[in-house]
Coordinates of C-alpha atoms and ligand atoms in Angstrom, one line a residue:
X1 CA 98.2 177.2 -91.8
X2 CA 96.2 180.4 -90.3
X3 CA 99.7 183.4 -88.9
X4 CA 98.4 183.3 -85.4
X5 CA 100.9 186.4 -83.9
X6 CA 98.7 186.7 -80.8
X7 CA 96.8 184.5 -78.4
X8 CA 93.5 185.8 -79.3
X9 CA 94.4 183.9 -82.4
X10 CA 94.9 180.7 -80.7
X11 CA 91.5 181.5 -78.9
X12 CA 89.6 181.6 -82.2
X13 CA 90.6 178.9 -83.6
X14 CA 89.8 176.7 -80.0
X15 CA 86.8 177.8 -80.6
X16 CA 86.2 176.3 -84.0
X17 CA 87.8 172.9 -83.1
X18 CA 86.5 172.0 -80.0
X19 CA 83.2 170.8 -78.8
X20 CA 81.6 173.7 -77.1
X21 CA 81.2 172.2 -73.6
X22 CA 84.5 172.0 -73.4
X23 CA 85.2 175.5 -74.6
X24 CA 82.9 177.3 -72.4
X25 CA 84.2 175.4 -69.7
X26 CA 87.2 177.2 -70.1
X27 CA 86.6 181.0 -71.2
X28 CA 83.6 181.0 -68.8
X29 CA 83.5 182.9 -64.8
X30 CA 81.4 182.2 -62.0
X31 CA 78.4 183.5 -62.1
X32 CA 78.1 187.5 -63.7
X33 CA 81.8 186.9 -64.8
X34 CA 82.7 190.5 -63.7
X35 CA 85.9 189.3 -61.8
X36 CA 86.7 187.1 -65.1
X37 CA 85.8 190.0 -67.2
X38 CA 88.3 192.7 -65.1
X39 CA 90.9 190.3 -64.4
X40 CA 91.4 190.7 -68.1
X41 CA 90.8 194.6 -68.6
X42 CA 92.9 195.8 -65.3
X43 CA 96.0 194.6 -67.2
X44 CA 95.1 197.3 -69.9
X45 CA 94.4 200.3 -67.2
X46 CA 98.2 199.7 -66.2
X47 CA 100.7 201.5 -68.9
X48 CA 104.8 201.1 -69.6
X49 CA 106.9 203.8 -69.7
X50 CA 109.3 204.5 -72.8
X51 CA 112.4 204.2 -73.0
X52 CA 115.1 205.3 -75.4
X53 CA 118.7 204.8 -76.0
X54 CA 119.3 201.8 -73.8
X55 CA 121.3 199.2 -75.4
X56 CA 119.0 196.2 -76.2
X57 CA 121.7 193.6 -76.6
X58 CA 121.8 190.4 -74.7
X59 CA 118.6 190.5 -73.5
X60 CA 117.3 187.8 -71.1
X61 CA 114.0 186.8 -69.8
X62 CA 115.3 184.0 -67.6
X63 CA 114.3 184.1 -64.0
X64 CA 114.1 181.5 -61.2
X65 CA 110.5 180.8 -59.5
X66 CA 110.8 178.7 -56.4
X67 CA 114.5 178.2 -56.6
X68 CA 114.2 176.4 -59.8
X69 CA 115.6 177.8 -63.5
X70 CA 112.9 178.7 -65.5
X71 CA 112.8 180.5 -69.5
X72 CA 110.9 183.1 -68.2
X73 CA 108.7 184.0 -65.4
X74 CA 105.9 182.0 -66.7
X75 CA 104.5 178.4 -65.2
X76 CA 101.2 176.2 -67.0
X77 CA 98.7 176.7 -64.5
X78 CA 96.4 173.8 -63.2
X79 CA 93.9 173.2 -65.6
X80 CA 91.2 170.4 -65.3
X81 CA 90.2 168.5 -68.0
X82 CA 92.5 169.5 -70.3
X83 CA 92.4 166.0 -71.8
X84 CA 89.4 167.2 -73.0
X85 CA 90.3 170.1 -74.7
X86 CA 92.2 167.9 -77.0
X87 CA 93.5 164.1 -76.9
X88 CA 96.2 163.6 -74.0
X89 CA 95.9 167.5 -73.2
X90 CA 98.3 167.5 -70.1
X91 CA 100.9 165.3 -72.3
X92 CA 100.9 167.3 -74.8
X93 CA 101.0 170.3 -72.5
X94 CA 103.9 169.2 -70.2
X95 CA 106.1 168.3 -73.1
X96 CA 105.6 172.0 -74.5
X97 CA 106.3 173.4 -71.2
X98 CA 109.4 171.3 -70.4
X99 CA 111.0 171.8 -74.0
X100 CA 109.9 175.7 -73.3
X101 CA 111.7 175.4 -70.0
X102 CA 108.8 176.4 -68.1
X103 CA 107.1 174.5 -65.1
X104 CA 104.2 172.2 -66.2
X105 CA 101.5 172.3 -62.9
X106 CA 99.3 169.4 -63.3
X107 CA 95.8 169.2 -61.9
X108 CA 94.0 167.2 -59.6
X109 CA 91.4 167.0 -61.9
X110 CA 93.1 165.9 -65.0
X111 CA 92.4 163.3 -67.7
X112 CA 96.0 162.0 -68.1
X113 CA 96.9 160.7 -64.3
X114 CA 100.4 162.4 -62.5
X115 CA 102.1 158.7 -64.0
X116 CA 100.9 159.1 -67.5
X117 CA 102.3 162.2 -67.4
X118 CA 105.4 161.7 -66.1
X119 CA 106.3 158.9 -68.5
X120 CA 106.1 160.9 -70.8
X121 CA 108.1 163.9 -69.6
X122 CA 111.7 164.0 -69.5
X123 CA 111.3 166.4 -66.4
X124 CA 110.1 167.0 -63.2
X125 CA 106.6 168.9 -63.2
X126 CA 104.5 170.3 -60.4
X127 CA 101.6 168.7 -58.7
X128 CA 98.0 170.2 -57.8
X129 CA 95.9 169.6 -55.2
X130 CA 92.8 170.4 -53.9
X131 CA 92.3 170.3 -49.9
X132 CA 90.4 167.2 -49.9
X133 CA 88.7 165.7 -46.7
X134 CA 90.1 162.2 -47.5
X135 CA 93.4 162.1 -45.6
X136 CA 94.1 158.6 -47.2
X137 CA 93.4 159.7 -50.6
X138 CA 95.1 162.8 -49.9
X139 CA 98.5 160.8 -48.7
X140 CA 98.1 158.5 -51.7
X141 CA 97.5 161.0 -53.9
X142 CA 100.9 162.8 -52.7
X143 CA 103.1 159.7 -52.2
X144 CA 102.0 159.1 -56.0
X145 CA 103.2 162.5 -56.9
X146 CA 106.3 161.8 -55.0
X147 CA 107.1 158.6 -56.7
X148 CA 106.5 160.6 -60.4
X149 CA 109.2 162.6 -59.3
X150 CA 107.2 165.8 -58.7
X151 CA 109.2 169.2 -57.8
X152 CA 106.7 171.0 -56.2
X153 CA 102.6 170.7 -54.9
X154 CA 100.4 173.5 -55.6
X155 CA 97.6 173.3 -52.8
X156 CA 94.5 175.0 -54.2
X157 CA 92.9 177.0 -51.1
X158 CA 90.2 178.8 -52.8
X159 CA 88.0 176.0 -53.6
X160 CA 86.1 174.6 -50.7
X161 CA 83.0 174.8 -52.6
X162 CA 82.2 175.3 -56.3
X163 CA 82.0 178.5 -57.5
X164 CA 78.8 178.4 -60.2
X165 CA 79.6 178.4 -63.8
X166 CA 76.3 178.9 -65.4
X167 CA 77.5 177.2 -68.9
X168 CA 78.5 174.1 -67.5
X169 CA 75.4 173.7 -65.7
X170 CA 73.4 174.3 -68.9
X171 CA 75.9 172.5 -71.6
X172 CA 75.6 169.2 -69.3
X173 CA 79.3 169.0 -68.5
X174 CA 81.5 166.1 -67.9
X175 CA 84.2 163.8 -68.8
X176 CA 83.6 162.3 -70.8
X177 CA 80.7 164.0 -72.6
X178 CA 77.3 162.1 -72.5
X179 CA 76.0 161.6 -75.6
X180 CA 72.8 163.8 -75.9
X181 CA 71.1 164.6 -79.6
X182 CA 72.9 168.4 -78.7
X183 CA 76.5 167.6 -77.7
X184 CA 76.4 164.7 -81.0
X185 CA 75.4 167.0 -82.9
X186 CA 78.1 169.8 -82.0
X187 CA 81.1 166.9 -81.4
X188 CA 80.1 165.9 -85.2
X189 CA 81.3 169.5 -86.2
X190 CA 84.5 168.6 -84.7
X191 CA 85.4 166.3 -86.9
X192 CA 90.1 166.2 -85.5
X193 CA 88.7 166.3 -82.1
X194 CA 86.8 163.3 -82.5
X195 CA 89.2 161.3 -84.0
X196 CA 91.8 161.6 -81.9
X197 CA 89.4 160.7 -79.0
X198 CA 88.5 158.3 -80.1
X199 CA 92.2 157.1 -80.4
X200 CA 93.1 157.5 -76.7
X201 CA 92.2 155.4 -73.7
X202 CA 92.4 158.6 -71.7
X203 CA 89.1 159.8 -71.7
X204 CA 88.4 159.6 -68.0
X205 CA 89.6 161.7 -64.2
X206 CA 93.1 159.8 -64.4
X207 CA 93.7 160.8 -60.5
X208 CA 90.4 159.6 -59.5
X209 CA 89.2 156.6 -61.1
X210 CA 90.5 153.2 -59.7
X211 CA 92.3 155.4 -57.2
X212 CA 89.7 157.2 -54.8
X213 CA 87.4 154.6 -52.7
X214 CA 83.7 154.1 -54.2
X215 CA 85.1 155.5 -57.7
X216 CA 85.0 152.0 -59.6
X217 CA 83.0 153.6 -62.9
X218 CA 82.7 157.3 -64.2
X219 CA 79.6 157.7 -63.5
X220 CA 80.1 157.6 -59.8
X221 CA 82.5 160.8 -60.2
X222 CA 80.5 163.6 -60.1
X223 CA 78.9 163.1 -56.9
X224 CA 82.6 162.3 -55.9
X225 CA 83.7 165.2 -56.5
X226 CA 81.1 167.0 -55.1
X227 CA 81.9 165.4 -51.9
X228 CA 85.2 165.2 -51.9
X229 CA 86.1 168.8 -50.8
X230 CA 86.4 169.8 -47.7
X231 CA 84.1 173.1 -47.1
X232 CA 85.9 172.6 -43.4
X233 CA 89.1 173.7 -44.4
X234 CA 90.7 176.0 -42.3
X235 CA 94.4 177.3 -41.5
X236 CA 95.4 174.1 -39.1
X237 CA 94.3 171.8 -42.5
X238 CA 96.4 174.0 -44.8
X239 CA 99.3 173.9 -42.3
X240 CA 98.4 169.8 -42.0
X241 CA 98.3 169.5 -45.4
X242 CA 101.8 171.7 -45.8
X243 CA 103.3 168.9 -43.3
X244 CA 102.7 166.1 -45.3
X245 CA 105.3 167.1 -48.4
X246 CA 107.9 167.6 -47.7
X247 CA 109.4 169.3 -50.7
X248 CA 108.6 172.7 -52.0
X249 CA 104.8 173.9 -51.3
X250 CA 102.7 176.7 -53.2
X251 CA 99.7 177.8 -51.1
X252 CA 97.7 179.1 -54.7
X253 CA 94.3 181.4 -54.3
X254 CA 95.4 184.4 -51.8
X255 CA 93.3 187.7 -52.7
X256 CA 93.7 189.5 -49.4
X257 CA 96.5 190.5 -47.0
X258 CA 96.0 189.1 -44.0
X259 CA 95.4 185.7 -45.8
X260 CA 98.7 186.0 -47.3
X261 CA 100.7 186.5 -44.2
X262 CA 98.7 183.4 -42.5
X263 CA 100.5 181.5 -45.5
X264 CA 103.5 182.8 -45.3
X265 CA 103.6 181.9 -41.5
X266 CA 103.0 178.2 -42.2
X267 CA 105.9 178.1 -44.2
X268 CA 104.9 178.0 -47.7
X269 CA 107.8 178.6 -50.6
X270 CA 105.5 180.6 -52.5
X271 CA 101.8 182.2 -52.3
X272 CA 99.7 182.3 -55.9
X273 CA 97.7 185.9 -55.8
X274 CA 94.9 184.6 -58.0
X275 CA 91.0 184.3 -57.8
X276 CA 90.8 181.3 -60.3
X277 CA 90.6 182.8 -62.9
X278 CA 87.3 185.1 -61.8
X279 CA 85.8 181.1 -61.6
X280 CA 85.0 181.4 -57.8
X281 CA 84.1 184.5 -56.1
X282 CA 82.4 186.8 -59.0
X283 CA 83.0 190.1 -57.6
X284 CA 86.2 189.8 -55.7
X285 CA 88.8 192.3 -57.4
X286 CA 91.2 191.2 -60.1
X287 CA 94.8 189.3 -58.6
X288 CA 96.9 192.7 -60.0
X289 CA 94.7 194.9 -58.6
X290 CA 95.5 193.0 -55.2
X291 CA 99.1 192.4 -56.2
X292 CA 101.4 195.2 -54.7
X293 CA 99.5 195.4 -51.3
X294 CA 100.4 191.7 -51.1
X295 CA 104.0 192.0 -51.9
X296 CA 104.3 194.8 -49.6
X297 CA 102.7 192.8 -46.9
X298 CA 104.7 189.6 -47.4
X299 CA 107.2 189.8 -50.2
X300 CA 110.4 189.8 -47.9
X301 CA 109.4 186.8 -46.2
X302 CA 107.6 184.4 -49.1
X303 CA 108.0 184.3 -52.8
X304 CA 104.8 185.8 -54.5
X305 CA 103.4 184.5 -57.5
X306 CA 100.3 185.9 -59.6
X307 CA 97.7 184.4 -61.8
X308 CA 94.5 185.2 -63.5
X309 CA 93.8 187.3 -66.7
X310 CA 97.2 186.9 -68.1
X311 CA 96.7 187.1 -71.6
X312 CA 99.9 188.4 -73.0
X313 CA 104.2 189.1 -72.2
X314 CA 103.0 192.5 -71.6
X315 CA 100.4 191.1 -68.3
X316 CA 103.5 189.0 -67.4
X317 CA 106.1 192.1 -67.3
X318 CA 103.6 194.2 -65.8
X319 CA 103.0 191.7 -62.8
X320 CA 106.4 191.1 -62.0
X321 CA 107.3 194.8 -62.2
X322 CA 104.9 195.1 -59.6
X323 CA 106.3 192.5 -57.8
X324 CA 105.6 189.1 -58.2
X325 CA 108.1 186.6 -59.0
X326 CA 106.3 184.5 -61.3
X327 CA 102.9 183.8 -63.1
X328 CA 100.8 181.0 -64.4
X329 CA 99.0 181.1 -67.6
X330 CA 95.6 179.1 -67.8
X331 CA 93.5 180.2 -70.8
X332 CA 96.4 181.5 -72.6
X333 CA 97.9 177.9 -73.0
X334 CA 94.2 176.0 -73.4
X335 CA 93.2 178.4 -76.3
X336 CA 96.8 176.9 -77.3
X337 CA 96.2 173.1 -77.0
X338 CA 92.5 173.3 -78.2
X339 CA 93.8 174.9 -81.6
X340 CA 96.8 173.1 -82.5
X341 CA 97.4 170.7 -80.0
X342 CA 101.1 170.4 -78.5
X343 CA 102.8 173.0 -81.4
X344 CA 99.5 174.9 -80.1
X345 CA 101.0 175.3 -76.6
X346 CA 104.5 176.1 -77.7
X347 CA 102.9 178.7 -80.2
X348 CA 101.6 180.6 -76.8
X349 CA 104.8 180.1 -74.9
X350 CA 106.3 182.3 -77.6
X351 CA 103.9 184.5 -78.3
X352 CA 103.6 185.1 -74.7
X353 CA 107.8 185.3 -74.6
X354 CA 108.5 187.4 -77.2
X355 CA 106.0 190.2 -76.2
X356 CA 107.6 189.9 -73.1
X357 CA 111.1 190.3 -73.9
X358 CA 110.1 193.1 -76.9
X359 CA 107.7 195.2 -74.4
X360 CA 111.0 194.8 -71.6
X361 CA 113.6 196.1 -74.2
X362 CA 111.5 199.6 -75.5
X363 CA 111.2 200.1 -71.4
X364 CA 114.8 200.0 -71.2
X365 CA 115.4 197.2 -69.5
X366 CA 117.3 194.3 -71.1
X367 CA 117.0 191.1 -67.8
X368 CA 114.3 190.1 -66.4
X369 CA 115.6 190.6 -63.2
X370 CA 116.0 194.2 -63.1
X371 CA 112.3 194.8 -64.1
X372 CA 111.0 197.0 -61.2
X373 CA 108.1 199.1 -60.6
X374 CA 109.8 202.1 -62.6
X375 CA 109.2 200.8 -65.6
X376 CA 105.1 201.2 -65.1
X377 CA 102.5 203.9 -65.1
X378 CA 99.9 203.3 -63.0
X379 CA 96.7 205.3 -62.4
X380 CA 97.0 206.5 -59.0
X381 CA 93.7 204.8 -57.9
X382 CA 94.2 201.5 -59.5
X383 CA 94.1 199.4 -56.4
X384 CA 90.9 201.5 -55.5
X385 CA 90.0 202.8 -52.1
X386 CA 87.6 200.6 -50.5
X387 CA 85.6 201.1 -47.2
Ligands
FMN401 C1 89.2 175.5 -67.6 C2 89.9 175.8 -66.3 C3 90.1 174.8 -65.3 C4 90.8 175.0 -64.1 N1 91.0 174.0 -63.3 C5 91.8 174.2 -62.2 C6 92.1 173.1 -61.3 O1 91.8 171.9 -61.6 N2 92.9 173.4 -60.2 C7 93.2 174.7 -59.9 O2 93.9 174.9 -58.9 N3 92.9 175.7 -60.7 C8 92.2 175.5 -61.8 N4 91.9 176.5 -62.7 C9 92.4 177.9 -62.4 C10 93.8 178.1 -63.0 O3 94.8 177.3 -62.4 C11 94.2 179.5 -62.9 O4 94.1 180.0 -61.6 C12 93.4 180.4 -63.9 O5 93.2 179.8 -65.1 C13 94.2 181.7 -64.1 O6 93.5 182.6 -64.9 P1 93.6 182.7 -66.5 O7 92.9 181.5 -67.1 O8 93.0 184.0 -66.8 O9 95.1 182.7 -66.8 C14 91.2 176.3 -63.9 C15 91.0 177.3 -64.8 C16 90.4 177.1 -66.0 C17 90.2 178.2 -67.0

């Protein structure tokens, strides 16, 4: 049993037991990857401040995001296909989350549908959703969330169109793989993987298949989903789409200022200051970089959330120091479930956890709740002047 005491651990060894399309599917960027690359390496230009003599006792990294009691500031991002990265990925995920006491999100896109899901969950998780130009679908889709109990829909506004990933293009991806000489000859190298495919049903797009009209068979699904978003959308969909749940909404993919105060006017519960991960426009600037101009802007009037490059308790202080109230972790938990499953997950909820609540104590602070922007150095120039 490898000592994995960081995620880049967990990321190794996902690499090793997973077929590769998968993999690059996840640690890959849209196109040059240099807004995947610096959503990563902007974390490290931001320092913490020292602090001595401060009692440590009783520490406590428990928060609230959206109104609901959470471990720490920390959700499971929406993640497609991560019923791919291992056997009954979002299963396995959700039941690490909700034993963590984290929120689950679970995407659109998933191999294990919103029902699988929550019969097997003891709690309620969130639901993504991409602004899709089928209104029936789209009203199915959230009256089945609503029926599993959800808590919360994440509407995803930053994907009208596909961002390109060159790797999937080039490993052939999709769900499940085809069987070429290449991807049998790399899935016979990944020997657990395989097996435990082959001993689930849930190989397929659970959301989609049998549910969206004209999606019968799998094959049918890529030029589904290729035609299923809505390069249309504008603010009077988003506020549409806000209307039609009516529980608690996350608007997720804001990067600029004016953006986030149109979603805080429709009346979203919380805005996600993210870029996908650097998967959709290469070049935009990393989500911390944007983070405190955002806050300023909108932070008395709508909660504000951040994801993207979050690859350790240290990212996840240093965001909500800045300001946000909560973040999601994407890679950080696949690199988890791809190496070691469910215990895989739970492994990177703690690493992620204890480096928080270590890094929070030698800054002198001992809750989560009193992290402020005092606790940071950062360069003066770190949000960049820009003409
Ligand atoms: C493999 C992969 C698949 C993703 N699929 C979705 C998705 O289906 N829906 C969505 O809203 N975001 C999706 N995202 C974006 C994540 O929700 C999140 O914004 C991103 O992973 C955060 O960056 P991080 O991976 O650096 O933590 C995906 C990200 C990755 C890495």
């Amino acid at each position: 049993m490898p000592v994995i005491t960081n995620i880049y651990d967990l990321k190794r060894l996902h690499k090793r037991r997973t077929p590769k399309m998968f993999y690059d599917y996840c640690e890959s960027g849209s196109w040059t990857e240099q807004t995947f690359r610096e959503n990563v390496t902007d974390f490290d230009k931001i320092r913490l401040r020292q602090r001595i003599a401060v009692n440590m006792e009783g520490r406590s990294t428990a928060t609230q995001m959206i109104g609901q009691d959470v471990a720490m500031p920390v959700a499971l991002a929406p993640v497609g296909l991560t019923g791919m990265q291992r056997a009954d990925g979002e299963i396995k995920a959700a039941r690490a989350a909700e034993k963590f006491g984290v929120p689950f999100t679970l995407s659109t896109m998933s191999i294990c549908s919103i029902e699988d899901v929550a019969e097997n969950t003891e709690k309620p998780f969130w639901f993504q959703v991409y602004t899709l130009k089928d209104d029936d679908f789209m009203r199915r889709l959230l009256d089945r969330a609503k029926d599993a109990n959800c808590s919360a829909i994440v509407i995803t506004v930053d994907l009208q169109i596909m961002g390109q990933r060159h790797k999937d293009l080039k490993n052939g991806l999709s769900a499940p793989p085809k069987l070429t000489p290449k991807s049998i000859a790399d899935m016979v190298t990944k020997v657990a993987w395989g097996l435990e495919m082959l001993g689930t049903k849930r190989r397929f797009f659970g959301n989609i298949v049998g549910h969206a009209k004209g999606v019968t068979d799998p094959s049918s699904l890529s030029s589904w989903t290729a035609e299923a978003f809505d390069p249309a959308l504008d603010w009077d969909r988003i506020a549409t789409l806000r209307r039609m749940w009516d529980g608690k909404v996350i608007l997720k993919g804001i990067l600029d200022v004016e953006d986030a105060k149109r979603a805080a006017e429709i009346g979203a519960d919380a805005i996600v200051v993210s870029n996908h991960g650097g998967r959709q426009l290469d070049g935009a600037l990393s989500s911390i970089r944007m983070l405190e101009q955002i806050v300023e802007a909108v932070g008395d009037k709508v909660e504000v959330h951040l994801d993207s490059g979050i690859r350790s308790g240290q990212d996840v202080l240093k965001a909500v120091a800045m300001g946000a109230k909560g973040t999601y972790i994407g890679r950080a938990f696949v690199h988890g479930l791809g190496a070691m499953g469910e215990a895989g997950v739970t492994k990177a909820l703690e690493v992620i956890h204890k480096e928080l609540d270590v890094s929070m104590a030698l800054c002198g602070r001992r809750d989560i709740k009193e992290v402020d922007r005092d606790i940071l150095l950062v360069p003066e120039d770190f949000a960049g002047r820009w003409a």
